[in-house]
Amino acid sequence: MAGLIDMIVNNPDIVKSIAQKEGISINGAGSIIDQLAPILMGATKENLRSDRDSSDILKHISDSQFPEMVDKPEEAVQRGDLGDLGNIILGQMTGSKENSRKVAKHVEQQTGMNLDIIKSILPMLAPFIIGALGKMAAPTISNQNQNTHASHGGGLEDILIGMMDQDHDGSVIDDIGGMILKQILA
């Protein structure tokens, strides 16, 4: 999972674009993104593991527009519909608007940044998380689309979960986002 998070956290164009959009420093945006990325990745992982319907998240991961956003963050952040699209994805990741608010409040406590700014960044970041997953899963998605015998269900979910826990050691690094989310929502 760390490699997936690095695609977001260590992408200076994503951080800079979000900072400019919010009118905050690059360091401030970076601090918020450092906190949010593992939580959102963990929430996505928990969604894929759970009994909840993951079909919408899987559909988004398979959608080519999201990996393109990771490659062109300036354009993505300037999109007029990024917030609306991000809110839909965020709801699927966290399960509810109330859960997203709890995540924002947690990040406010961790960073000392303005809660309204964090609430604004949350839906902007969600599509980038999906885009990073899409970039990593692209070869698998392509192979599944070409294989007419591939099952539509658990195959991609299992592969994505495996990508987010590549060493299957259960370490804190692999599962920190999910653990933080569970603690926030408790």
Tab-separated table of C-alpha atoms in Angstrom:
chain	number	residue	atom	x	y	z
A	1	MET	CA	0.000	0.000	0.000
A	2	ALA	CA	2.901	2.327	0.706
A	3	GLY	CA	3.787	2.462	-3.018
A	4	LEU	CA	0.229	3.430	-3.876
A	5	ILE	CA	0.190	6.157	-1.251
A	6	ASP	CA	3.558	7.410	-2.486
A	7	MET	CA	1.982	7.953	-5.913
A	8	ILE	CA	-0.172	10.611	-4.250
A	9	VAL	CA	1.886	11.957	-1.338
A	10	ASN	CA	5.146	12.187	-3.276
A	11	ASN	CA	3.610	13.681	-6.402
A	12	PRO	CA	4.555	17.359	-6.148
A	13	ASP	CA	2.090	18.288	-8.899
A	14	ILE	CA	-0.847	16.893	-6.928
A	15	VAL	CA	0.215	18.660	-3.741
A	16	LYS	CA	0.936	21.932	-5.561
A	17	SER	CA	-2.349	21.847	-7.496
A	18	ILE	CA	-4.397	21.235	-4.362
A	19	ALA	CA	-2.453	23.908	-2.447
A	20	GLN	CA	-3.089	26.470	-5.180
A	21	LYS	CA	-6.779	25.574	-5.434
A	22	GLU	CA	-7.211	25.947	-1.656
A	23	GLY	CA	-4.976	29.008	-1.340
A	24	ILE	CA	-2.717	27.353	1.229
A	25	SER	CA	0.986	26.596	1.378
A	26	ILE	CA	2.435	23.534	-0.291
A	27	ASN	CA	3.599	22.383	3.157
A	28	GLY	CA	0.068	22.759	4.533
A	29	ALA	CA	-1.453	20.806	1.648
A	30	GLY	CA	1.274	18.187	1.982
A	31	SER	CA	0.555	17.792	5.689
A	32	ILE	CA	-3.150	17.243	5.045
A	33	ILE	CA	-2.514	14.849	2.152
A	34	ASP	CA	0.018	12.896	4.252
A	35	GLN	CA	-2.732	12.264	6.788
A	36	LEU	CA	-5.626	11.692	4.382
A	37	ALA	CA	-4.024	9.408	1.791
A	38	PRO	CA	-3.450	6.377	4.056
A	39	ILE	CA	-6.885	6.774	5.639
A	40	LEU	CA	-8.641	6.887	2.262
A	41	MET	CA	-6.552	4.021	0.924
A	42	GLY	CA	-7.371	2.020	4.052
A	43	ALA	CA	-11.062	2.869	3.689
A	44	THR	CA	-10.974	1.618	0.110
A	45	LYS	CA	-9.235	-1.563	1.195
A	46	GLU	CA	-11.835	-2.102	3.931
A	47	ASN	CA	-14.626	-1.544	1.403
A	48	LEU	CA	-13.161	-4.177	-0.905
A	49	ARG	CA	-12.750	-6.638	1.982
A	50	SER	CA	-16.197	-6.063	3.445
A	51	ASP	CA	-19.606	-7.418	2.591
A	52	ARG	CA	-20.566	-3.978	1.257
A	53	ASP	CA	-21.154	-3.717	-2.459
A	54	SER	CA	-17.791	-2.747	-3.962
A	55	SER	CA	-19.014	-2.610	-7.561
A	56	ASP	CA	-19.000	1.189	-7.757
A	57	ILE	CA	-15.435	1.438	-6.462
A	58	LEU	CA	-14.366	-1.301	-8.873
A	59	LYS	CA	-16.084	0.563	-11.715
A	60	HIS	CA	-14.210	3.746	-10.827
A	61	ILE	CA	-10.879	1.906	-10.590
A	62	SER	CA	-11.515	0.471	-14.069
A	63	ASP	CA	-12.363	3.937	-15.472
A	64	SER	CA	-9.420	5.370	-17.408
A	65	GLN	CA	-10.153	8.989	-16.412
A	66	PHE	CA	-8.832	8.479	-12.873
A	67	PRO	CA	-5.300	7.262	-13.696
A	68	GLU	CA	-5.098	10.165	-16.147
A	69	MET	CA	-5.865	12.510	-13.238
A	70	VAL	CA	-2.782	11.228	-11.402
A	71	ASP	CA	-0.726	12.018	-14.511
A	72	LYS	CA	-2.304	15.463	-15.017
A	73	PRO	CA	-3.285	16.724	-11.563
A	74	GLU	CA	-3.380	20.401	-12.526
A	75	GLU	CA	-6.120	19.715	-15.069
A	76	ALA	CA	-7.971	17.413	-12.674
A	77	VAL	CA	-8.038	19.945	-9.827
A	78	GLN	CA	-9.359	22.639	-12.170
A	79	ARG	CA	-12.224	20.418	-13.349
A	80	GLY	CA	-15.557	21.904	-12.480
A	81	ASP	CA	-16.984	18.545	-11.440
A	82	LEU	CA	-14.047	17.174	-9.418
A	83	GLY	CA	-15.681	17.999	-6.081
A	84	ASP	CA	-18.981	16.375	-7.028
A	85	LEU	CA	-17.254	13.310	-8.430
A	86	GLY	CA	-14.959	13.163	-5.416
A	87	ASN	CA	-17.878	13.341	-2.983
A	88	ILE	CA	-19.495	10.330	-4.671
A	89	ILE	CA	-16.257	8.357	-4.443
A	90	LEU	CA	-15.607	9.542	-0.889
A	91	GLY	CA	-19.023	8.278	0.206
A	92	GLN	CA	-18.227	4.899	-1.306
A	93	MET	CA	-14.838	4.820	0.421
A	94	THR	CA	-15.922	5.874	3.901
A	95	GLY	CA	-19.506	4.634	3.826
A	96	SER	CA	-21.206	7.930	4.661
A	97	LYS	CA	-20.929	11.695	4.779
A	98	GLU	CA	-20.792	11.501	8.579
A	99	ASN	CA	-17.790	9.165	8.388
A	100	SER	CA	-16.064	11.602	6.021
A	101	ARG	CA	-16.673	14.397	8.542
A	102	LYS	CA	-15.091	12.269	11.262
A	103	VAL	CA	-12.052	11.702	9.056
A	104	ALA	CA	-11.766	15.458	8.456
A	105	LYS	CA	-12.039	16.175	12.191
A	106	HIS	CA	-9.311	13.605	12.921
A	107	VAL	CA	-6.993	15.189	10.350
A	108	GLU	CA	-7.710	18.626	11.804
A	109	GLN	CA	-6.582	17.355	15.212
A	110	GLN	CA	-3.454	15.789	13.706
A	111	THR	CA	-2.398	18.733	11.555
A	112	GLY	CA	-3.887	21.813	13.194
A	113	MET	CA	-5.107	22.866	9.744
A	114	ASN	CA	-8.489	24.503	9.147
A	115	LEU	CA	-11.365	21.993	9.145
A	116	ASP	CA	-13.088	23.654	6.171
A	117	ILE	CA	-9.929	23.314	4.079
A	118	ILE	CA	-9.614	19.649	5.018
A	119	LYS	CA	-13.277	19.060	4.119
A	120	SER	CA	-12.586	20.699	0.758
A	121	ILE	CA	-9.462	18.613	0.093
A	122	LEU	CA	-11.111	15.274	0.985
A	123	PRO	CA	-13.243	15.039	-2.184
A	124	MET	CA	-10.386	16.333	-4.320
A	125	LEU	CA	-8.087	13.597	-3.048
A	126	ALA	CA	-10.513	10.665	-3.418
A	127	PRO	CA	-10.283	10.504	-7.246
A	128	PHE	CA	-6.479	10.556	-7.014
A	129	ILE	CA	-6.600	7.523	-4.695
A	130	ILE	CA	-8.817	5.717	-7.205
A	131	GLY	CA	-6.475	6.841	-9.997
A	132	ALA	CA	-3.430	5.400	-8.218
A	133	LEU	CA	-5.255	2.103	-7.775
A	134	GLY	CA	-6.280	2.191	-11.435
A	135	LYS	CA	-2.701	2.784	-12.550
A	136	MET	CA	-1.439	-0.145	-10.492
A	137	ALA	CA	-4.308	-2.415	-11.570
A	138	ALA	CA	-4.294	-1.441	-15.260
A	139	PRO	CA	-2.506	-4.587	-16.502
A	140	THR	CA	-4.844	-6.774	-14.450
A	141	ILE	CA	-7.938	-4.923	-15.631
A	142	SER	CA	-6.770	-5.218	-19.234
A	143	ASN	CA	-6.175	-8.951	-18.831
A	144	GLN	CA	-9.577	-9.451	-17.197
A	145	ASN	CA	-11.308	-7.532	-19.973
A	146	GLN	CA	-9.619	-9.730	-22.574
A	147	ASN	CA	-10.388	-12.963	-20.720
A	148	THR	CA	-13.997	-13.791	-21.374
A	149	HIS	CA	-13.908	-16.517	-18.723
A	150	ALA	CA	-12.808	-14.176	-15.930
A	151	SER	CA	-15.377	-13.742	-13.213
A	152	HIS	CA	-16.681	-10.224	-12.744
A	153	GLY	CA	-16.787	-10.461	-8.961
A	154	GLY	CA	-14.035	-11.188	-6.484
A	155	GLY	CA	-11.118	-11.549	-8.910
A	156	LEU	CA	-10.315	-7.856	-9.272
A	157	GLU	CA	-11.191	-7.192	-5.627
A	158	ASP	CA	-8.735	-9.860	-4.499
A	159	ILE	CA	-6.020	-8.509	-6.787
A	160	LEU	CA	-6.525	-4.946	-5.547
A	161	ILE	CA	-6.457	-6.036	-1.906
A	162	GLY	CA	-3.249	-7.907	-2.690
A	163	MET	CA	-1.746	-4.765	-4.228
A	164	MET	CA	-2.594	-2.805	-1.091
A	165	ASP	CA	-0.993	-5.473	1.115
A	166	GLN	CA	1.760	-6.700	-1.161
A	167	ASP	CA	3.825	-8.487	1.471
A	168	HIS	CA	0.818	-9.959	3.328
A	169	ASP	CA	2.600	-9.450	6.623
A	170	GLY	CA	-0.176	-7.511	8.312
A	171	SER	CA	2.261	-4.746	9.220
A	172	VAL	CA	1.105	-1.366	10.417
A	173	ILE	CA	2.395	0.218	7.199
A	174	ASP	CA	0.115	-1.956	5.090
A	175	ASP	CA	-3.000	-1.542	7.200
A	176	ILE	CA	-2.543	1.780	8.984
A	177	GLY	CA	-5.265	3.557	7.023
A	178	GLY	CA	-7.885	0.959	7.823
A	179	MET	CA	-6.884	0.911	11.468
A	180	ILE	CA	-7.025	4.695	11.714
A	181	LEU	CA	-10.415	4.754	10.028
A	182	LYS	CA	-11.801	2.154	12.434
A	183	GLN	CA	-10.472	4.189	15.359
A	184	ILE	CA	-11.953	7.415	13.994
A	185	LEU	CA	-15.362	5.832	13.449
A	186	ALA	CA	-15.442	4.004	16.778
